[in-house]
Amino acid sequence: IILEQLKKLGASCDWDRTTFTMDEKYSESVIDTFIDLFNKGKIYRGARMINWDPAAKTALSDEEVIHKEVNSKLYHVRYKIVGSDEYVTIATTRPETILGDTAVCINPEDE
């Protein structure tokens, strides 16, 4: 159906060289390329923050994310600085995560 639609749109392609993404030769090529890129260090597994769609249960690219501003509460929490009588105040919109806090990182360039 897709090829017929492309032809009706006037697409100029070599119609004798079409492939289906699940063709065995094509799938093997994708796997071989993946392994090659992995061996070259271009693909890796790591712990990173990603854009996640909980409804589709998949990662999203930055281009797919729709940003919107939301009015919400900002909670301020004081943490005692170890080895000092001083405190640092942080702000969060997610107070339920505070119990999991193990460290606070501060940019030394910040005032």
mmCIF file with all atom_site columns, N, CA and C in Angstrom, residues 68-95:
data_model
loop_
_atom_site.group_PDB
_atom_site.id
_atom_site.type_symbol
_atom_site.label_atom_id
_atom_site.label_alt_id
_atom_site.label_comp_id
_atom_site.label_asym_id
_atom_site.label_entity_id
_atom_site.label_seq_id
_atom_site.pdbx_PDB_ins_code
_atom_site.Cartn_x
_atom_site.Cartn_y
_atom_site.Cartn_z
_atom_site.occupancy
_atom_site.B_iso_or_equiv
_atom_site.pdbx_formal_charge
_atom_site.auth_seq_id
_atom_site.auth_comp_id
_atom_site.auth_asym_id
_atom_site.auth_atom_id
_atom_site.pdbx_PDB_model_num
ATOM 1  N N  . LYS A 1 68 ? 5.430  22.468 28.418 1.00 0.00 ? 68 LYS A N  1
ATOM 2  C CA . LYS A 1 68 ? 4.394  23.398 28.850 1.00 0.00 ? 68 LYS A CA 1
ATOM 3  C C  . LYS A 1 68 ? 4.712  23.833 30.273 1.00 0.00 ? 68 LYS A C  1
ATOM 4  N N  . GLU A 1 69 ? 4.434  25.087 30.538 1.00 0.00 ? 69 GLU A N  1
ATOM 5  C CA . GLU A 1 69 ? 4.660  25.612 31.876 1.00 0.00 ? 69 GLU A CA 1
ATOM 6  C C  . GLU A 1 69 ? 3.470  25.261 32.755 1.00 0.00 ? 69 GLU A C  1
ATOM 7  N N  . VAL A 1 70 ? 3.793  24.848 33.969 1.00 0.00 ? 70 VAL A N  1
ATOM 8  C CA . VAL A 1 70 ? 2.760  24.456 34.914 1.00 0.00 ? 70 VAL A CA 1
ATOM 9  C C  . VAL A 1 70 ? 3.021  25.190 36.221 1.00 0.00 ? 70 VAL A C  1
ATOM 10 N N  . ASN A 1 71 ? 1.989  25.818 36.754 1.00 0.00 ? 71 ASN A N  1
ATOM 11 C CA . ASN A 1 71 ? 2.114  26.446 38.064 1.00 0.00 ? 71 ASN A CA 1
ATOM 12 C C  . ASN A 1 71 ? 2.046  25.357 39.122 1.00 0.00 ? 71 ASN A C  1
ATOM 13 N N  . SER A 1 72 ? 3.055  25.322 39.978 1.00 0.00 ? 72 SER A N  1
ATOM 14 C CA . SER A 1 72 ? 3.072  24.330 41.047 1.00 0.00 ? 72 SER A CA 1
ATOM 15 C C  . SER A 1 72 ? 3.823  24.900 42.240 1.00 0.00 ? 72 SER A C  1
ATOM 16 N N  . LYS A 1 73 ? 3.737  24.191 43.341 1.00 0.00 ? 73 LYS A N  1
ATOM 17 C CA . LYS A 1 73 ? 4.411  24.643 44.557 1.00 0.00 ? 73 LYS A CA 1
ATOM 18 C C  . LYS A 1 73 ? 5.902  24.352 44.459 1.00 0.00 ? 73 LYS A C  1
ATOM 19 N N  . LEU A 1 74 ? 6.695  25.223 45.068 1.00 0.00 ? 74 LEU A N  1
ATOM 20 C CA . LEU A 1 74 ? 8.132  25.036 45.164 1.00 0.00 ? 74 LEU A CA 1
ATOM 21 C C  . LEU A 1 74 ? 8.456  24.884 46.644 1.00 0.00 ? 74 LEU A C  1
ATOM 22 N N  . TYR A 1 75 ? 8.993  23.740 47.019 1.00 0.00 ? 75 TYR A N  1
ATOM 23 C CA . TYR A 1 75 ? 9.311  23.443 48.409 1.00 0.00 ? 75 TYR A CA 1
ATOM 24 C C  . TYR A 1 75 ? 10.781 23.738 48.664 1.00 0.00 ? 75 TYR A C  1
ATOM 25 N N  . HIS A 1 76 ? 11.072 24.449 49.756 1.00 0.00 ? 76 HIS A N  1
ATOM 26 C CA . HIS A 1 76 ? 12.450 24.762 50.138 1.00 0.00 ? 76 HIS A CA 1
ATOM 27 C C  . HIS A 1 76 ? 12.834 23.904 51.339 1.00 0.00 ? 76 HIS A C  1
ATOM 28 N N  . VAL A 1 77 ? 14.008 23.288 51.250 1.00 0.00 ? 77 VAL A N  1
ATOM 29 C CA . VAL A 1 77 ? 14.483 22.391 52.306 1.00 0.00 ? 77 VAL A CA 1
ATOM 30 C C  . VAL A 1 77 ? 15.892 22.804 52.693 1.00 0.00 ? 77 VAL A C  1
ATOM 31 N N  . ARG A 1 78 ? 16.141 22.853 54.010 1.00 0.00 ? 78 ARG A N  1
ATOM 32 C CA . ARG A 1 78 ? 17.492 23.181 54.503 1.00 0.00 ? 78 ARG A CA 1
ATOM 33 C C  . ARG A 1 78 ? 18.218 21.898 54.875 1.00 0.00 ? 78 ARG A C  1
ATOM 34 N N  . TYR A 1 79 ? 19.449 21.781 54.376 1.00 0.00 ? 79 TYR A N  1
ATOM 35 C CA . TYR A 1 79 ? 20.319 20.664 54.743 1.00 0.00 ? 79 TYR A CA 1
ATOM 36 C C  . TYR A 1 79 ? 21.518 21.214 55.491 1.00 0.00 ? 79 TYR A C  1
ATOM 37 N N  . LYS A 1 80 ? 21.883 20.551 56.603 1.00 0.00 ? 80 LYS A N  1
ATOM 38 C CA . LYS A 1 80 ? 23.075 20.959 57.352 1.00 0.00 ? 80 LYS A CA 1
ATOM 39 C C  . LYS A 1 80 ? 24.308 20.505 56.584 1.00 0.00 ? 80 LYS A C  1
ATOM 40 N N  . ILE A 1 81 ? 25.286 21.393 56.468 1.00 0.00 ? 81 ILE A N  1
ATOM 41 C CA . ILE A 1 81 ? 26.542 21.071 55.799 1.00 0.00 ? 81 ILE A CA 1
ATOM 42 C C  . ILE A 1 81 ? 27.414 20.298 56.781 1.00 0.00 ? 81 ILE A C  1
ATOM 43 N N  . VAL A 1 82 ? 27.853 19.111 56.373 1.00 0.00 ? 82 VAL A N  1
ATOM 44 C CA . VAL A 1 82 ? 28.674 18.253 57.238 1.00 0.00 ? 82 VAL A CA 1
ATOM 45 C C  . VAL A 1 82 ? 29.962 18.977 57.610 1.00 0.00 ? 82 VAL A C  1
ATOM 46 N N  . GLY A 1 83 ? 30.282 18.968 58.911 1.00 0.00 ? 83 GLY A N  1
ATOM 47 C CA . GLY A 1 83 ? 31.508 19.598 59.389 1.00 0.00 ? 83 GLY A CA 1
ATOM 48 C C  . GLY A 1 83 ? 31.418 21.104 59.491 1.00 0.00 ? 83 GLY A C  1
ATOM 49 N N  . SER A 1 84 ? 30.197 21.634 59.489 1.00 0.00 ? 84 SER A N  1
ATOM 50 C CA . SER A 1 84 ? 30.016 23.083 59.540 1.00 0.00 ? 84 SER A CA 1
ATOM 51 C C  . SER A 1 84 ? 28.742 23.391 60.308 1.00 0.00 ? 84 SER A C  1
ATOM 52 N N  . ASP A 1 85 ? 28.640 24.629 60.780 1.00 0.00 ? 85 ASP A N  1
ATOM 53 C CA . ASP A 1 85 ? 27.404 25.071 61.423 1.00 0.00 ? 85 ASP A CA 1
ATOM 54 C C  . ASP A 1 85 ? 26.457 25.703 60.409 1.00 0.00 ? 85 ASP A C  1
ATOM 55 N N  . GLU A 1 86 ? 26.834 25.696 59.140 1.00 0.00 ? 86 GLU A N  1
ATOM 56 C CA . GLU A 1 86 ? 26.036 26.331 58.096 1.00 0.00 ? 86 GLU A CA 1
ATOM 57 C C  . GLU A 1 86 ? 25.076 25.336 57.447 1.00 0.00 ? 86 GLU A C  1
ATOM 58 N N  . TYR A 1 87 ? 24.124 25.916 56.731 1.00 0.00 ? 87 TYR A N  1
ATOM 59 C CA . TYR A 1 87 ? 23.120 25.129 56.023 1.00 0.00 ? 87 TYR A CA 1
ATOM 60 C C  . TYR A 1 87 ? 23.109 25.545 54.558 1.00 0.00 ? 87 TYR A C  1
ATOM 61 N N  . VAL A 1 88 ? 22.607 24.654 53.723 1.00 0.00 ? 88 VAL A N  1
ATOM 62 C CA . VAL A 1 88 ? 22.353 24.983 52.327 1.00 0.00 ? 88 VAL A CA 1
ATOM 63 C C  . VAL A 1 88 ? 20.860 24.747 52.103 1.00 0.00 ? 88 VAL A C  1
ATOM 64 N N  . THR A 1 89 ? 20.220 25.663 51.398 1.00 0.00 ? 89 THR A N  1
ATOM 65 C CA . THR A 1 89 ? 18.795 25.541 51.115 1.00 0.00 ? 89 THR A CA 1
ATOM 66 C C  . THR A 1 89 ? 18.618 25.152 49.659 1.00 0.00 ? 89 THR A C  1
ATOM 67 N N  . ILE A 1 90 ? 17.848 24.104 49.440 1.00 0.00 ? 90 ILE A N  1
ATOM 68 C CA . ILE A 1 90 ? 17.547 23.675 48.073 1.00 0.00 ? 90 ILE A CA 1
ATOM 69 C C  . ILE A 1 90 ? 16.049 23.838 47.845 1.00 0.00 ? 90 ILE A C  1
ATOM 70 N N  . ALA A 1 91 ? 15.659 23.894 46.595 1.00 0.00 ? 91 ALA A N  1
ATOM 71 C CA . ALA A 1 91 ? 14.243 23.997 46.246 1.00 0.00 ? 91 ALA A CA 1
ATOM 72 C C  . ALA A 1 91 ? 13.882 22.828 45.339 1.00 0.00 ? 91 ALA A C  1
ATOM 73 N N  . THR A 1 92 ? 12.684 22.307 45.517 1.00 0.00 ? 92 THR A N  1
ATOM 74 C CA . THR A 1 92 ? 12.233 21.186 44.698 1.00 0.00 ? 92 THR A CA 1
ATOM 75 C C  . THR A 1 92 ? 10.733 21.274 44.476 1.00 0.00 ? 92 THR A C  1
ATOM 76 N N  . THR A 1 93 ? 10.291 20.738 43.373 1.00 0.00 ? 93 THR A N  1
ATOM 77 C CA . THR A 1 93 ? 8.855  20.602 43.119 1.00 0.00 ? 93 THR A CA 1
ATOM 78 C C  . THR A 1 93 ? 8.403  19.180 43.441 1.00 0.00 ? 93 THR A C  1
ATOM 79 N N  . ARG A 1 94 ? 9.362  18.324 43.819 1.00 0.00 ? 94 ARG A N  1
ATOM 80 C CA . ARG A 1 94 ? 9.069  16.913 44.088 1.00 0.00 ? 94 ARG A CA 1
ATOM 81 C C  . ARG A 1 94 ? 9.497  16.535 45.510 1.00 0.00 ? 94 ARG A C  1
ATOM 82 N N  . PRO A 1 95 ? 8.770  16.990 46.535 1.00 0.00 ? 95 PRO A N  1
ATOM 83 C CA . PRO A 1 95 ? 9.186  16.707 47.915 1.00 0.00 ? 95 PRO A CA 1
ATOM 84 C C  . PRO A 1 95 ? 9.193  15.216 48.249 1.00 0.00 ? 95 PRO A C  1
#
